[in-house]
Amino acid sequence: MRGNVERVPDLTNKDVFIPINLNSHWTLALAMYRETTISYFNSMDCLLETEDYNMIRKLAEFFENNYPPGDNSRLTKWRIRNNTNIQAQQNSDDCGVFVLAWTRVIVTDLRYLYQVGKDPKQMPKLRKIFQQELKENQLMKMPFFETFQGQ
């Protein structure tokens, strides 16, 4: 938000995951170049409060200035899409777990996007999986997707 962006790699034709921390709360923005859209994910009742909107608008301005829609696009500006169909967190501690889980399902298996957080027992399991993955420096496909079974 301060505008001091340093050495950003070329993001042309890429999808970019941007974790955001505002007021000790983690959210996720996904900038999709081909769609010229920034999708916003907030596990706190899917709200897009003023501070969130200002951050996302600044991101959109950054992408508009540095990665304008191509000649074949009928759009002239990047669109902002607030995802409102996602699950809300049940406590004040799980926002980071939501961000990690959303990122994982968007990259690997989008059909689980709306399942993240649906079962409150899922969050402690996901925490353990993410901790183990960090320790072992590798993704564990089976335990992660098993947390969505029965939903």
PDB file of N, CA and C in Angstrom, residues 84-119:
ATOM      1  N   THR A  84     -17.715 -14.630  -2.292  1.00  0.00           N
ATOM      2  CA  THR A  84     -18.638 -14.615  -1.160  1.00  0.00           C
ATOM      3  C   THR A  84     -19.221 -15.992  -0.846  1.00  0.00           C
ATOM      4  N   ASN A  85     -18.931 -16.987  -1.660  1.00  0.00           N
ATOM      5  CA  ASN A  85     -19.493 -18.325  -1.430  1.00  0.00           C
ATOM      6  C   ASN A  85     -18.588 -19.225  -0.615  1.00  0.00           C
ATOM      7  N   ILE A  86     -17.471 -18.709  -0.156  1.00  0.00           N
ATOM      8  CA  ILE A  86     -16.532 -19.521   0.612  1.00  0.00           C
ATOM      9  C   ILE A  86     -16.971 -19.597   2.066  1.00  0.00           C
ATOM     10  N   GLN A  87     -16.436 -20.575   2.781  1.00  0.00           N
ATOM     11  CA  GLN A  87     -16.777 -20.757   4.197  1.00  0.00           C
ATOM     12  C   GLN A  87     -16.128 -19.668   5.058  1.00  0.00           C
ATOM     13  N   ALA A  88     -16.814 -19.283   6.111  1.00  0.00           N
ATOM     14  CA  ALA A  88     -16.259 -18.331   7.078  1.00  0.00           C
ATOM     15  C   ALA A  88     -15.581 -19.103   8.205  1.00  0.00           C
ATOM     16  N   GLN A  89     -14.528 -18.518   8.742  1.00  0.00           N
ATOM     17  CA  GLN A  89     -13.850 -19.182   9.854  1.00  0.00           C
ATOM     18  C   GLN A  89     -14.695 -19.073  11.112  1.00  0.00           C
ATOM     19  N   GLN A  90     -14.509 -20.042  12.008  1.00  0.00           N
ATOM     20  CA  GLN A  90     -15.320 -20.135  13.220  1.00  0.00           C
ATOM     21  C   GLN A  90     -14.629 -19.554  14.447  1.00  0.00           C
ATOM     22  N   ASN A  91     -13.392 -19.069  14.265  1.00  0.00           N
ATOM     23  CA  ASN A  91     -12.658 -18.504  15.401  1.00  0.00           C
ATOM     24  C   ASN A  91     -11.763 -17.383  14.885  1.00  0.00           C
ATOM     25  N   SER A  92     -10.893 -16.892  15.730  1.00  0.00           N
ATOM     26  CA  SER A  92     -10.022 -15.783  15.311  1.00  0.00           C
ATOM     27  C   SER A  92      -8.623 -16.260  14.934  1.00  0.00           C
ATOM     28  N   ASP A  93      -8.419 -17.575  14.844  1.00  0.00           N
ATOM     29  CA  ASP A  93      -7.072 -18.104  14.644  1.00  0.00           C
ATOM     30  C   ASP A  93      -6.820 -18.782  13.297  1.00  0.00           C
ATOM     31  N   ASP A  94      -7.834 -19.072  12.528  1.00  0.00           N
ATOM     32  CA  ASP A  94      -7.664 -19.941  11.366  1.00  0.00           C
ATOM     33  C   ASP A  94      -7.446 -19.228  10.033  1.00  0.00           C
ATOM     34  N   CYS A  95      -7.350 -17.923  10.010  1.00  0.00           N
ATOM     35  CA  CYS A  95      -7.254 -17.217   8.730  1.00  0.00           C
ATOM     36  C   CYS A  95      -6.049 -17.656   7.901  1.00  0.00           C
ATOM     37  N   GLY A  96      -4.913 -17.883   8.525  1.00  0.00           N
ATOM     38  CA  GLY A  96      -3.725 -18.324   7.792  1.00  0.00           C
ATOM     39  C   GLY A  96      -3.900 -19.715   7.217  1.00  0.00           C
ATOM     40  N   VAL A  97      -4.578 -20.589   7.947  1.00  0.00           N
ATOM     41  CA  VAL A  97      -4.843 -21.940   7.464  1.00  0.00           C
ATOM     42  C   VAL A  97      -5.758 -21.867   6.239  1.00  0.00           C
ATOM     43  N   PHE A  98      -6.756 -20.996   6.283  1.00  0.00           N
ATOM     44  CA  PHE A  98      -7.635 -20.805   5.128  1.00  0.00           C
ATOM     45  C   PHE A  98      -6.831 -20.361   3.912  1.00  0.00           C
ATOM     46  N   VAL A  99      -5.942 -19.390   4.081  1.00  0.00           N
ATOM     47  CA  VAL A  99      -5.147 -18.883   2.958  1.00  0.00           C
ATOM     48  C   VAL A  99      -4.305 -20.002   2.346  1.00  0.00           C
ATOM     49  N   LEU A 100      -3.640 -20.793   3.187  1.00  0.00           N
ATOM     50  CA  LEU A 100      -2.833 -21.907   2.678  1.00  0.00           C
ATOM     51  C   LEU A 100      -3.698 -22.954   1.973  1.00  0.00           C
ATOM     52  N   ALA A 101      -4.836 -23.282   2.570  1.00  0.00           N
ATOM     53  CA  ALA A 101      -5.704 -24.313   1.986  1.00  0.00           C
ATOM     54  C   ALA A 101      -6.323 -23.829   0.670  1.00  0.00           C
ATOM     55  N   TRP A 102      -6.796 -22.577   0.627  1.00  0.00           N
ATOM     56  CA  TRP A 102      -7.351 -22.049  -0.633  1.00  0.00           C
ATOM     57  C   TRP A 102      -6.298 -22.090  -1.739  1.00  0.00           C
ATOM     58  N   THR A 103      -5.084 -21.671  -1.403  1.00  0.00           N
ATOM     59  CA  THR A 103      -4.016 -21.673  -2.404  1.00  0.00           C
ATOM     60  C   THR A 103      -3.792 -23.089  -2.917  1.00  0.00           C
ATOM     61  N   ARG A 104      -3.744 -24.043  -2.006  1.00  0.00           N
ATOM     62  CA  ARG A 104      -3.498 -25.438  -2.398  1.00  0.00           C
ATOM     63  C   ARG A 104      -4.597 -25.955  -3.325  1.00  0.00           C
ATOM     64  N   VAL A 105      -5.863 -25.715  -2.967  1.00  0.00           N
ATOM     65  CA  VAL A 105      -6.931 -26.273  -3.801  1.00  0.00           C
ATOM     66  C   VAL A 105      -7.050 -25.531  -5.141  1.00  0.00           C
ATOM     67  N   ILE A 106      -6.746 -24.259  -5.173  1.00  0.00           N
ATOM     68  CA  ILE A 106      -6.786 -23.534  -6.443  1.00  0.00           C
ATOM     69  C   ILE A 106      -5.731 -24.085  -7.393  1.00  0.00           C
ATOM     70  N   VAL A 107      -4.575 -24.413  -6.855  1.00  0.00           N
ATOM     71  CA  VAL A 107      -3.484 -24.935  -7.687  1.00  0.00           C
ATOM     72  C   VAL A 107      -3.711 -26.397  -8.067  1.00  0.00           C
ATOM     73  N   THR A 108      -4.266 -27.195  -7.165  1.00  0.00           N
ATOM     74  CA  THR A 108      -4.291 -28.639  -7.406  1.00  0.00           C
ATOM     75  C   THR A 108      -5.655 -29.221  -7.742  1.00  0.00           C
ATOM     76  N   ASP A 109      -6.721 -28.777  -7.097  1.00  0.00           N
ATOM     77  CA  ASP A 109      -8.026 -29.392  -7.324  1.00  0.00           C
ATOM     78  C   ASP A 109      -9.130 -28.426  -6.897  1.00  0.00           C
ATOM     79  N   LEU A 110      -9.551 -27.612  -7.825  1.00  0.00           N
ATOM     80  CA  LEU A 110     -10.470 -26.502  -7.535  1.00  0.00           C
ATOM     81  C   LEU A 110     -11.821 -26.951  -6.979  1.00  0.00           C
ATOM     82  N   ARG A 111     -12.199 -28.178  -7.206  1.00  0.00           N
ATOM     83  CA  ARG A 111     -13.519 -28.622  -6.728  1.00  0.00           C
ATOM     84  C   ARG A 111     -13.638 -28.577  -5.205  1.00  0.00           C
ATOM     85  N   TYR A 112     -12.510 -28.494  -4.493  1.00  0.00           N
ATOM     86  CA  TYR A 112     -12.543 -28.448  -3.029  1.00  0.00           C
ATOM     87  C   TYR A 112     -12.590 -27.023  -2.467  1.00  0.00           C
ATOM     88  N   LEU A 113     -12.600 -26.018  -3.326  1.00  0.00           N
ATOM     89  CA  LEU A 113     -12.527 -24.628  -2.860  1.00  0.00           C
ATOM     90  C   LEU A 113     -13.601 -24.307  -1.824  1.00  0.00           C
ATOM     91  N   TYR A 114     -14.819 -24.725  -2.078  1.00  0.00           N
ATOM     92  CA  TYR A 114     -15.926 -24.379  -1.178  1.00  0.00           C
ATOM     93  C   TYR A 114     -16.050 -25.354  -0.009  1.00  0.00           C
ATOM     94  N   GLN A 115     -15.151 -26.333   0.052  1.00  0.00           N
ATOM     95  CA  GLN A 115     -15.131 -27.279   1.164  1.00  0.00           C
ATOM     96  C   GLN A 115     -14.179 -26.840   2.276  1.00  0.00           C
ATOM     97  N   VAL A 116     -13.267 -25.935   1.953  1.00  0.00           N
ATOM     98  CA  VAL A 116     -12.293 -25.481   2.954  1.00  0.00           C
ATOM     99  C   VAL A 116     -13.045 -24.807   4.105  1.00  0.00           C
ATOM    100  N   GLY A 117     -12.896 -25.358   5.302  1.00  0.00           N
ATOM    101  CA  GLY A 117     -13.519 -24.797   6.495  1.00  0.00           C
ATOM    102  C   GLY A 117     -14.943 -25.231   6.732  1.00  0.00           C
ATOM    103  N   LYS A 118     -15.472 -26.085   5.896  1.00  0.00           N
ATOM    104  CA  LYS A 118     -16.865 -26.515   6.056  1.00  0.00           C
ATOM    105  C   LYS A 118     -17.064 -27.325   7.329  1.00  0.00           C
ATOM    106  N   ASP A 119     -16.072 -28.135   7.670  1.00  0.00           N
ATOM    107  CA  ASP A 119     -16.111 -28.936   8.890  1.00  0.00           C
ATOM    108  C   ASP A 119     -15.111 -28.346   9.882  1.00  0.00           C
TER     109      ASP A 119
END
